[in-house]
Amino acid sequence: MIDLILLPGKEKSLQRFHPWIYSGAVSSVNGQAENGETIRVINSSGDFLAWAAYSHLSKIRARVWSWEREESIDRMFFRDRLASAIALRANTDLSCAVRLVYAEADNIPGLIIDRYGDALVIQFLSAGAEYWRQTIAELAMELTGATRVFERSDIEARRLEGLTDRSGLIMGDNSRSTVEFLENGAKFEVDIIAGQKTGFYLDQSKNRLIMRGYSSGCDALDCFCYTGGFTVNLLMGGAQSVLAVDSSANALAQAQKHVCMNYLDPSIVEFKEADVFRFLRELRDRNRSFDLIILDPPKFAYHTSQIERAARAYKDINLLAFKLLRPGGKLATFSCSGAVDEALFQKIVAGAAVDARVHAQIVEHFHQAQDHPIALAYPESAYLKGLLVKVV
Ligand code: SAH
């Protein structure tokens, strides 16, 4: 067994069950560990701390699998961990989409598994998860009864782990890469191979339903609409019109398809391919106004060093949105940047309202859906926050 020995005093975060061991905390490794191999973590006095997956390149040098000395990290271990993550989502109907495993927050660092109907989409994001790739794929199929398992391990995070991109079918039926599913009674379809991320932003599912309840009779503007998750819900809730904006033509084409798949009236929806930052200014200059605006931008801050720039971007779009709202109108505004916490986000939105010279009240606080749990020991798992504000 290869031991990773920590520098004196560097075990504090591990004792609080945070699963990461940074390279700066490591004194030495007594052997040549393969990338992703399980190693034993000990403190400077030689006491056992944890079993972890070694990552030879990443600044996060190891991620903890278990704090139990008696544990063996093997097929049974992953079976148990996967089964308990799946059990947490046991009440999700098979026709729906759900995040079954949310990495560190589900005690399986570096592993994300989403289920869309009968298909699984796995992301192996760390060397440790990659090391157990085949075992995990087999177990996931066995435990869920899925008929096909895809991989979308083609995101930036893998490069930091010394892993190359990989995507495609791992096992099962390879006749098609599209799958239909329901979300709160609305029908959607993803192309698992061609879609962004794992195809659909599942973290917003309950917020889309909440917004359905606020849309009756509204002229709505859905900014960063992607494949129309909010647009479909606004229409289902009885919106009078929706203007849906995104910079991706492919996403807009799929959004249009989703409107039709749900038998909603396409004549009251306008899809606009544009940069939201510019388009909001254009709408302001044309004196357009709305009863309801959604702002669901992509992540602006990937790191704490980008907070300031992100804050400016959030302020900019929120300020413009406030200017486009009719009296009594509502703005649903989100941030999925983990580095921008809830308090800061609220401050930014408040600053935007002041600069737009509007008075507004918070009507709802939004968070990520329950299938994206937040581990108390790993606060980084909380990233999506939002506010519904009403201008008075
Ligand atoms: N609201 C969506 C998810 C939004 S994801 C849903 O519920 O499914 C963010 C979207 O922003 C992506 O579709 C991306 O194409 C788009 N995007 C990123 N930068 C943009 C920009 N500057 N202008 C317009 N769209 C942008």
GROMACS .gro file of C-alpha atoms and ligand atoms in nm:
model
  418
    1MET     CA    1   0.000   0.000   0.000
    2ILE     CA    2   0.126   0.344  -0.094
    3ASP     CA    3   0.112   0.606   0.180
    4LEU     CA    4   0.061   0.976   0.133
    5ILE     CA    5   0.205   1.153   0.434
    6LEU     CA    6   0.073   1.496   0.527
    7LEU     CA    7   0.281   1.782   0.657
    8PRO     CA    8   0.241   1.848   1.030
    9GLY     CA    9  -0.086   2.029   1.109
   10LYS     CA   10  -0.233   1.977   0.759
   11GLU     CA   11  -0.499   1.725   0.862
   12LYS     CA   12  -0.754   1.978   0.987
   13SER     CA   13  -0.979   1.991   0.680
   14LEU     CA   14  -0.973   1.610   0.653
   15GLN     CA   15  -1.083   1.582   1.014
   16ARG     CA   16  -1.380   1.800   0.921
   17PHE     CA   17  -1.460   1.551   0.639
   18HIS     CA   18  -1.369   1.784   0.355
   19PRO     CA   19  -1.255   1.538   0.087
   20TRP     CA   20  -0.971   1.728  -0.081
   21ILE     CA   21  -0.599   1.708  -0.011
   22TYR     CA   22  -0.408   1.989  -0.176
   23SER     CA   23  -0.054   1.933  -0.303
   24GLY     CA   24   0.071   2.195  -0.057
   25ALA     CA   25  -0.040   1.977   0.235
   26VAL     CA   26   0.160   1.675   0.121
   27SER     CA   27   0.494   1.594   0.280
   28SER     CA   28   0.573   1.285   0.072
   29VAL     CA   29   0.435   0.983  -0.107
   30ASN     CA   30   0.623   0.662  -0.041
   31GLY     CA   31   0.593   0.495  -0.379
   32GLN     CA   32   0.492   0.541  -0.741
   33ALA     CA   33   0.113   0.570  -0.735
   34GLU     CA   34  -0.068   0.535  -1.066
   35ASN     CA   35  -0.301   0.821  -1.159
   36GLY     CA   36  -0.629   0.750  -0.976
   37GLU     CA   37  -0.493   0.465  -0.765
   38THR     CA   38  -0.615   0.428  -0.407
   39ILE     CA   39  -0.360   0.537  -0.147
   40ARG     CA   40  -0.359   0.556   0.231
   41VAL     CA   41  -0.342   0.904   0.385
   42ILE     CA   42  -0.156   0.935   0.714
   43ASN     CA   43  -0.057   1.230   0.929
   44SER     CA   44   0.299   1.324   1.014
   45SER     CA   45   0.291   1.091   1.317
   46GLY     CA   46   0.185   0.797   1.103
   47ASP     CA   47  -0.182   0.783   1.213
   48PHE     CA   48  -0.441   0.669   0.960
   49LEU     CA   49  -0.664   0.947   0.823
   50ALA     CA   50  -0.834   0.825   0.507
   51TRP     CA   51  -0.833   0.625   0.186
   52ALA     CA   52  -0.808   0.849  -0.117
   53ALA     CA   53  -0.760   0.852  -0.493
   54TYR     CA   54  -0.423   0.987  -0.598
   55SER     CA   55  -0.405   1.243  -0.872
   56HIS     CA   56  -0.051   1.296  -0.988
   57LEU     CA   57  -0.098   1.629  -1.170
   58SER     CA   58  -0.382   1.814  -1.003
   59LYS     CA   59  -0.340   2.074  -0.730
   60ILE     CA   60  -0.600   1.859  -0.555
   61ARG     CA   61  -0.348   1.579  -0.511
   62ALA     CA   62  -0.594   1.332  -0.361
   63ARG     CA   63  -0.969   1.299  -0.304
   64VAL     CA   64  -1.097   1.096  -0.014
   65TRP     CA   65  -1.305   0.785  -0.078
   66SER     CA   66  -1.342   0.690   0.287
   67TRP     CA   67  -1.243   0.789   0.641
   68GLU     CA   68  -1.294   0.433   0.769
   69ARG     CA   69  -0.974   0.240   0.830
   70GLU     CA   70  -1.154  -0.093   0.775
   71GLU     CA   71  -1.297   0.000   0.436
   72SER     CA   72  -1.165  -0.158   0.119
   73ILE     CA   73  -1.208   0.052  -0.192
   74ASP     CA   74  -1.342  -0.206  -0.432
   75ARG     CA   75  -1.648  -0.296  -0.638
   76MET     CA   76  -1.863  -0.344  -0.327
   77PHE     CA   77  -1.761  -0.004  -0.196
   78PHE     CA   78  -1.880   0.165  -0.517
   79ARG     CA   79  -2.193  -0.047  -0.521
   80ASP     CA   80  -2.285   0.081  -0.172
   81ARG     CA   81  -2.205   0.443  -0.246
   82LEU     CA   82  -2.396   0.438  -0.577
   83ALA     CA   83  -2.692   0.260  -0.421
   84SER     CA   84  -2.721   0.517  -0.145
   85ALA     CA   85  -2.702   0.808  -0.390
   86ILE     CA   86  -2.968   0.644  -0.607
   87ALA     CA   87  -3.186   0.577  -0.299
   88LEU     CA   88  -3.190   0.948  -0.221
   89ARG     CA   89  -3.368   1.002  -0.555
   90ALA     CA   90  -3.585   0.692  -0.528
   91ASN     CA   91  -3.908   0.883  -0.570
   92THR     CA   92  -3.817   1.009  -0.918
   93ASP     CA   93  -4.037   0.862  -1.187
   94LEU     CA   94  -3.855   0.660  -1.453
   95SER     CA   95  -3.989   0.883  -1.729
   96CYS     CA   96  -3.818   1.187  -1.574
   97ALA     CA   97  -3.466   1.320  -1.571
   98VAL     CA   98  -3.265   1.333  -1.251
   99ARG     CA   99  -2.911   1.378  -1.126
  100LEU     CA  100  -2.839   1.044  -0.957
  101VAL     CA  101  -2.488   1.119  -0.837
  102TYR     CA  102  -2.354   1.462  -0.757
  103ALA     CA  103  -1.988   1.392  -0.696
  104GLU     CA  104  -1.837   1.515  -0.367
  105ALA     CA  105  -2.184   1.603  -0.237
  106ASP     CA  106  -2.281   1.234  -0.269
  107ASN     CA  107  -1.950   1.107  -0.127
  108ILE     CA  108  -1.825   0.995  -0.467
  109PRO     CA  109  -1.569   1.262  -0.559
  110GLY     CA  110  -1.532   1.339  -0.928
  111LEU     CA  111  -1.837   1.143  -1.043
  112ILE     CA  112  -2.157   1.282  -1.189
  113ILE     CA  113  -2.437   1.061  -1.318
  114ASP     CA  114  -2.756   1.193  -1.472
  115ARG     CA  115  -3.045   0.976  -1.579
  116TYR     CA  116  -3.270   1.074  -1.867
  117GLY     CA  117  -3.546   0.816  -1.891
  118ASP     CA  118  -3.370   0.491  -1.980
  119ALA     CA  119  -3.030   0.648  -2.049
  120LEU     CA  120  -2.747   0.733  -1.811
  121VAL     CA  121  -2.492   1.003  -1.876
  122ILE     CA  122  -2.174   0.980  -1.670
  123GLN     CA  123  -1.900   1.237  -1.623
  124PHE     CA  124  -1.573   1.107  -1.484
  125LEU     CA  125  -1.412   1.429  -1.365
  126SER     CA  126  -1.122   1.313  -1.149
  127ALA     CA  127  -0.839   1.064  -1.185
  128GLY     CA  128  -0.998   0.851  -0.912
  129ALA     CA  129  -1.338   0.830  -1.081
  130GLU     CA  130  -1.165   0.756  -1.412
  131TYR     CA  131  -0.967   0.473  -1.250
  132TRP     CA  132  -1.293   0.297  -1.163
  133ARG     CA  133  -1.467   0.390  -1.489
  134GLN     CA  134  -1.567   0.044  -1.609
  135THR     CA  135  -1.678  -0.077  -1.264
  136ILE     CA  136  -1.886   0.237  -1.210
  137ALA     CA  137  -2.051   0.216  -1.552
  138GLU     CA  138  -2.142  -0.150  -1.500
  139LEU     CA  139  -2.277  -0.093  -1.150
  140ALA     CA  140  -2.474   0.214  -1.255
  141MET     CA  141  -2.643   0.017  -1.532
  142GLU     CA  142  -2.714  -0.275  -1.300
  143LEU     CA  143  -2.854  -0.059  -1.018
  144THR     CA  144  -3.079   0.157  -1.234
  145GLY     CA  145  -3.194  -0.082  -1.504
  146ALA     CA  146  -3.089   0.170  -1.768
  147THR     CA  147  -3.053   0.035  -2.121
  148ARG     CA  148  -2.762   0.254  -2.228
  149VAL     CA  149  -2.477   0.432  -2.059
  150PHE     CA  150  -2.310   0.731  -2.219
  151GLU     CA  151  -2.011   0.930  -2.113
  152ARG     CA  152  -1.963   1.304  -2.143
  153SER     CA  153  -1.618   1.330  -1.996
  154ASP     CA  154  -1.527   1.622  -2.215
  155ILE     CA  155  -1.499   1.913  -1.981
  156GLU     CA  156  -1.213   2.137  -1.875
  157ALA     CA  157  -1.185   1.988  -1.524
  158ARG     CA  158  -1.037   1.667  -1.668
  159ARG     CA  159  -0.734   1.842  -1.808
  160LEU     CA  160  -0.634   1.951  -1.458
  161GLU     CA  161  -0.634   1.583  -1.366
  162GLY     CA  162  -0.414   1.485  -1.658
  163LEU     CA  163  -0.705   1.319  -1.837
  164THR     CA  164  -0.807   1.364  -2.198
  165ASP     CA  165  -1.161   1.426  -2.326
  166ARG     CA  166  -1.381   1.131  -2.396
  167SER     CA  167  -1.747   1.107  -2.493
  168GLY     CA  168  -1.976   0.846  -2.644
  169LEU     CA  169  -2.155   0.527  -2.558
  170ILE     CA  170  -1.992   0.309  -2.290
  171MET     CA  171  -2.239   0.022  -2.298
  172GLY     CA  172  -2.589  -0.073  -2.410
  173ASP     CA  173  -2.809   0.024  -2.701
  174ASN     CA  174  -2.624   0.246  -2.946
  175SER     CA  175  -2.900   0.296  -3.201
  176ARG     CA  176  -2.969   0.658  -3.103
  177SER     CA  177  -2.825   0.932  -2.883
  178THR     CA  178  -3.148   1.124  -2.823
  179VAL     CA  179  -3.383   1.062  -2.535
  180GLU     CA  180  -3.719   1.207  -2.435
  181PHE     CA  181  -3.816   1.274  -2.075
  182LEU     CA  182  -4.064   1.464  -1.861
  183GLU     CA  183  -3.994   1.746  -1.619
  184ASN     CA  184  -4.294   1.849  -1.410
  185GLY     CA  185  -4.522   1.726  -1.685
  186ALA     CA  186  -4.339   1.911  -1.965
  187LYS     CA  187  -4.180   1.706  -2.237
  188PHE     CA  188  -3.818   1.758  -2.338
  189GLU     CA  189  -3.560   1.582  -2.549
  190VAL     CA  190  -3.182   1.583  -2.524
  191ASP     CA  191  -2.915   1.474  -2.761
  192ILE     CA  192  -2.672   1.320  -2.518
  193ILE     CA  193  -2.379   1.341  -2.751
  194ALA     CA  194  -2.433   1.684  -2.904
  195GLY     CA  195  -2.594   1.878  -2.615
  196GLN     CA  196  -2.416   2.112  -2.374
  197LYS     CA  197  -2.291   1.968  -2.046
  198THR     CA  198  -2.498   1.655  -1.993
  199GLY     CA  199  -2.771   1.792  -2.217
  200PHE     CA  200  -3.013   1.968  -1.982
  201TYR     CA  201  -2.975   2.195  -1.682
  202LEU     CA  202  -3.142   1.971  -1.426
  203ASP     CA  203  -3.043   2.200  -1.139
  204GLN     CA  204  -3.317   2.446  -1.243
  205SER     CA  205  -3.605   2.198  -1.254
  206LYS     CA  206  -3.801   2.317  -0.950
  207ASN     CA  207  -3.731   2.684  -1.029
  208ARG     CA  208  -3.877   2.639  -1.376
  209LEU     CA  209  -4.191   2.498  -1.214
  210ILE     CA  210  -4.207   2.787  -0.968
  211MET     CA  211  -4.184   3.035  -1.255
  212ARG     CA  212  -4.465   2.856  -1.435
  213GLY     CA  213  -4.682   2.978  -1.148
  214TYR     CA  214  -4.592   3.343  -1.206
  215SER     CA  215  -4.636   3.366  -1.581
  216SER     CA  216  -5.010   3.389  -1.640
  217GLY     CA  217  -5.096   3.676  -1.876
  218CYS     CA  218  -4.735   3.803  -1.882
  219ASP     CA  219  -4.526   3.938  -2.164
  220ALA     CA  220  -4.205   3.755  -2.073
  221LEU     CA  221  -3.840   3.777  -2.170
  222ASP     CA  222  -3.632   3.460  -2.121
  223CYS     CA  223  -3.262   3.550  -2.136
  224PHE     CA  224  -3.002   3.273  -2.184
  225CYS     CA  225  -3.291   3.042  -2.271
  226TYR     CA  226  -3.077   2.747  -2.395
  227THR     CA  227  -3.326   2.480  -2.509
  228GLY     CA  228  -3.626   2.661  -2.367
  229GLY     CA  229  -3.664   2.507  -2.021
  230PHE     CA  230  -3.810   2.827  -1.876
  231THR     CA  231  -3.985   2.930  -2.199
  232VAL     CA  232  -4.187   2.607  -2.208
  233ASN     CA  233  -4.288   2.653  -1.844
  234LEU     CA  234  -4.384   3.017  -1.894
  235LEU     CA  235  -4.605   2.915  -2.185
  236MET     CA  236  -4.759   2.631  -1.985
  237GLY     CA  237  -4.839   2.880  -1.711
  238GLY     CA  238  -5.029   3.100  -1.954
  239ALA     CA  239  -4.779   3.367  -2.063
  240GLN     CA  240  -4.922   3.601  -2.325
  241SER     CA  241  -4.592   3.618  -2.516
  242VAL     CA  242  -4.232   3.504  -2.468
  243LEU     CA  243  -3.921   3.651  -2.624
  244ALA     CA  244  -3.646   3.391  -2.578
  245VAL     CA  245  -3.281   3.485  -2.631
  246ASP     CA  246  -2.964   3.280  -2.657
  247SER     CA  247  -2.636   3.302  -2.847
  248SER     CA  248  -2.657   2.940  -2.961
  249ALA     CA  249  -2.855   2.874  -3.279
  250ASN     CA  250  -2.862   2.500  -3.205
  251ALA     CA  251  -3.008   2.557  -2.859
  252LEU     CA  252  -3.275   2.786  -3.004
  253ALA     CA  253  -3.372   2.530  -3.267
  254GLN     CA  254  -3.416   2.273  -2.990
  255ALA     CA  255  -3.615   2.526  -2.783
  256GLN     CA  256  -3.850   2.571  -3.075
  257LYS     CA  257  -3.890   2.195  -3.099
  258HIS     CA  258  -3.971   2.177  -2.726
  259VAL     CA  259  -4.248   2.435  -2.766
  260CYS     CA  260  -4.405   2.219  -3.037
  261MET     CA  261  -4.353   1.891  -2.849
  262ASN     CA  262  -4.567   2.036  -2.569
  263TYR     CA  263  -4.841   2.153  -2.807
  264LEU     CA  264  -4.785   2.514  -2.706
  265ASP     CA  265  -4.863   2.803  -2.940
  266PRO     CA  266  -4.545   2.884  -3.135
  267SER     CA  267  -4.697   3.205  -3.270
  268ILE     CA  268  -4.662   3.380  -2.933
  269VAL     CA  269  -4.293   3.293  -2.896
  270GLU     CA  270  -4.010   3.477  -3.065
  271PHE     CA  271  -3.666   3.317  -3.061
  272LYS     CA  272  -3.376   3.553  -3.096
  273GLU     CA  273  -3.015   3.457  -3.156
  274ALA     CA  274  -2.817   3.733  -2.989
  275ASP     CA  275  -2.568   3.829  -2.724
  276VAL     CA  276  -2.784   3.907  -2.420
  277PHE     CA  277  -2.559   4.194  -2.305
  278ARG     CA  278  -2.607   4.372  -2.636
  279PHE     CA  279  -2.965   4.269  -2.693
  280LEU     CA  280  -3.086   4.405  -2.357
  281ARG     CA  281  -2.945   4.745  -2.457
  282GLU     CA  282  -3.118   4.721  -2.791
  283LEU     CA  283  -3.450   4.644  -2.619
  284ARG     CA  284  -3.399   4.940  -2.385
  285ASP     CA  285  -3.325   5.172  -2.680
  286ARG     CA  286  -3.642   5.049  -2.851
  287ASN     CA  287  -3.842   5.123  -2.533
  288ARG     CA  288  -3.956   4.763  -2.501
  289SER     CA  289  -4.098   4.649  -2.167
  290PHE     CA  290  -4.197   4.322  -2.001
  291ASP     CA  291  -4.397   4.189  -1.706
  292LEU     CA  292  -4.156   3.906  -1.636
  293ILE     CA  293  -3.786   3.863  -1.710
  294ILE     CA  294  -3.566   3.557  -1.653
  295LEU     CA  295  -3.189   3.594  -1.634
  296ASP     CA  296  -3.018   3.255  -1.619
  297PRO     CA  297  -2.666   3.323  -1.744
  298PRO     CA  298  -2.378   3.076  -1.769
  299LYS     CA  299  -2.116   3.068  -1.495
  300PHE     CA  300  -1.933   3.404  -1.491
  301ALA     CA  301  -1.680   3.319  -1.216
  302TYR     CA  302  -1.489   2.991  -1.226
  303HIS     CA  303  -1.258   3.100  -0.950
  304THR     CA  304  -1.251   3.350  -0.665
  305SER     CA  305  -1.008   3.564  -0.868
  306GLN     CA  306  -1.290   3.625  -1.118
  307ILE     CA  307  -1.547   3.746  -0.866
  308GLU     CA  308  -1.507   4.113  -0.943
  309ARG     CA  309  -1.543   4.072  -1.316
  310ALA     CA  310  -1.840   3.840  -1.263
  311ALA     CA  311  -2.002   4.092  -1.029
  312ARG     CA  312  -1.980   4.358  -1.298
  313ALA     CA  313  -2.140   4.127  -1.553
  314TYR     CA  314  -2.425   4.035  -1.314
  315LYS     CA  315  -2.478   4.400  -1.228
  316ASP     CA  316  -2.490   4.496  -1.594
  317ILE     CA  317  -2.759   4.251  -1.702
  318ASN     CA  318  -2.965   4.295  -1.385
  319LEU     CA  319  -2.960   4.673  -1.420
  320LEU     CA  320  -3.074   4.651  -1.780
  321ALA     CA  321  -3.345   4.402  -1.685
  322PHE     CA  322  -3.479   4.635  -1.414
  323LYS     CA  323  -3.503   4.910  -1.675
  324LEU     CA  324  -3.711   4.685  -1.901
  325LEU     CA  325  -3.963   4.587  -1.632
  326ARG     CA  326  -4.308   4.739  -1.623
  327PRO     CA  327  -4.436   4.867  -1.286
  328GLY     CA  328  -4.528   4.561  -1.078
  329GLY     CA  329  -4.315   4.343  -1.305
  330LYS     CA  330  -4.094   4.059  -1.181
  331LEU     CA  331  -3.735   3.957  -1.241
  332ALA     CA  332  -3.612   3.602  -1.179
  333THR     CA  333  -3.237   3.635  -1.165
  334PHE     CA  334  -2.986   3.353  -1.113
  335SER     CA  335  -2.618   3.290  -1.059
  336CYS     CA  336  -2.455   2.948  -1.091
  337SER     CA  337  -2.110   3.081  -1.000
  338GLY     CA  338  -2.014   2.904  -0.677
  339ALA     CA  339  -1.757   3.176  -0.606
  340VAL     CA  340  -2.036   3.436  -0.585
  341ASP     CA  341  -2.225   3.350  -0.267
  342GLU     CA  342  -2.589   3.425  -0.194
  343ALA     CA  343  -2.520   3.734   0.013
  344LEU     CA  344  -2.296   3.886  -0.252
  345PHE     CA  345  -2.541   3.803  -0.527
  346GLN     CA  346  -2.823   3.973  -0.341
  347LYS     CA  347  -2.601   4.277  -0.291
  348ILE     CA  348  -2.524   4.292  -0.663
  349VAL     CA  349  -2.893   4.270  -0.753
  350ALA     CA  350  -2.974   4.539  -0.494
  351GLY     CA  351  -2.705   4.764  -0.643
  352ALA     CA  352  -2.849   4.711  -0.990
  353ALA     CA  353  -3.197   4.810  -0.868
  354VAL     CA  354  -3.060   5.129  -0.712
  355ASP     CA  355  -2.876   5.223  -1.031
  356ALA     CA  356  -3.191   5.154  -1.235
  357ARG     CA  357  -3.378   5.372  -0.982
  358VAL     CA  358  -3.639   5.110  -0.898
  359HIS     CA  359  -3.768   4.984  -0.565
  360ALA     CA  360  -3.800   4.609  -0.549
  361GLN     CA  361  -3.889   4.332  -0.305
  362ILE     CA  362  -3.772   3.974  -0.284
  363VAL     CA  363  -4.064   3.740  -0.352
  364GLU     CA  364  -3.874   3.407  -0.370
  365HIS     CA  365  -3.527   3.269  -0.299
  366PHE     CA  366  -3.418   3.004  -0.547
  367HIS     CA  367  -3.168   2.722  -0.499
  368GLN     CA  368  -3.049   2.418  -0.692
  369ALA     CA  369  -3.292   2.127  -0.715
  370GLN     CA  370  -3.288   1.856  -0.446
  371ASP     CA  371  -3.111   1.605  -0.668
  372HIS     CA  372  -2.808   1.838  -0.637
  373PRO     CA  373  -2.766   1.797  -0.259
  374ILE     CA  374  -2.531   2.012  -0.054
  375ALA     CA  375  -2.290   1.826   0.172
  376LEU     CA  376  -2.237   2.013   0.498
  377ALA     CA  377  -1.868   1.921   0.493
  378TYR     CA  378  -1.831   2.036   0.133
  379PRO     CA  379  -1.996   2.378   0.102
  380GLU     CA  380  -1.859   2.410  -0.253
  381SER     CA  381  -2.151   2.189  -0.357
  382ALA     CA  382  -2.389   2.487  -0.312
  383TYR     CA  383  -2.361   2.695  -0.626
  384LEU     CA  384  -2.698   2.788  -0.775
  385LYS     CA  385  -2.885   3.075  -0.619
  386GLY     CA  386  -3.147   3.313  -0.745
  387LEU     CA  387  -3.401   3.573  -0.649
  388LEU     CA  388  -3.745   3.657  -0.772
  389VAL     CA  389  -3.784   4.030  -0.723
  390LYS     CA  390  -4.089   4.241  -0.786
  391VAL     CA  391  -4.057   4.607  -0.868
  392VAL     CA  392  -4.307   4.823  -0.687
  393SAH     N1  393  -3.207   2.874  -1.877
  393SAH     C1  394  -3.155   2.755  -1.942
  393SAH     C2  395  -3.010   2.728  -1.912
  393SAH     C3  396  -2.917   2.842  -1.946
  393SAH     S1  397  -2.753   2.790  -1.969
  393SAH     C4  398  -3.243   2.636  -1.906
  393SAH     O1  399  -3.328   2.648  -1.816
  393SAH     O2  400  -3.226   2.531  -1.967
  393SAH     C5  401  -2.676   2.933  -2.031
  393SAH     C6  402  -2.706   2.964  -2.176
  393SAH     O3  403  -2.648   3.091  -2.203
  393SAH     C7  404  -2.648   2.871  -2.280
  393SAH     O4  405  -2.750   2.824  -2.362
  393SAH     C8  406  -2.552   2.958  -2.365
  393SAH     O5  407  -2.561   2.929  -2.503
  393SAH     C9  408  -2.605   3.094  -2.338
  393SAH     N2  409  -2.512   3.209  -2.348
  393SAH    C10  410  -2.388   3.219  -2.295
  393SAH     N3  411  -2.339   3.344  -2.313
  393SAH    C11  412  -2.436   3.413  -2.377
  393SAH    C12  413  -2.447   3.549  -2.421
  393SAH     N4  414  -2.351   3.637  -2.399
  393SAH     N5  415  -2.562   3.585  -2.482
  393SAH    C13  416  -2.662   3.498  -2.503
  393SAH     N6  417  -2.657   3.370  -2.461
  393SAH    C14  418  -2.545   3.327  -2.400
   0.00000   0.00000   0.00000
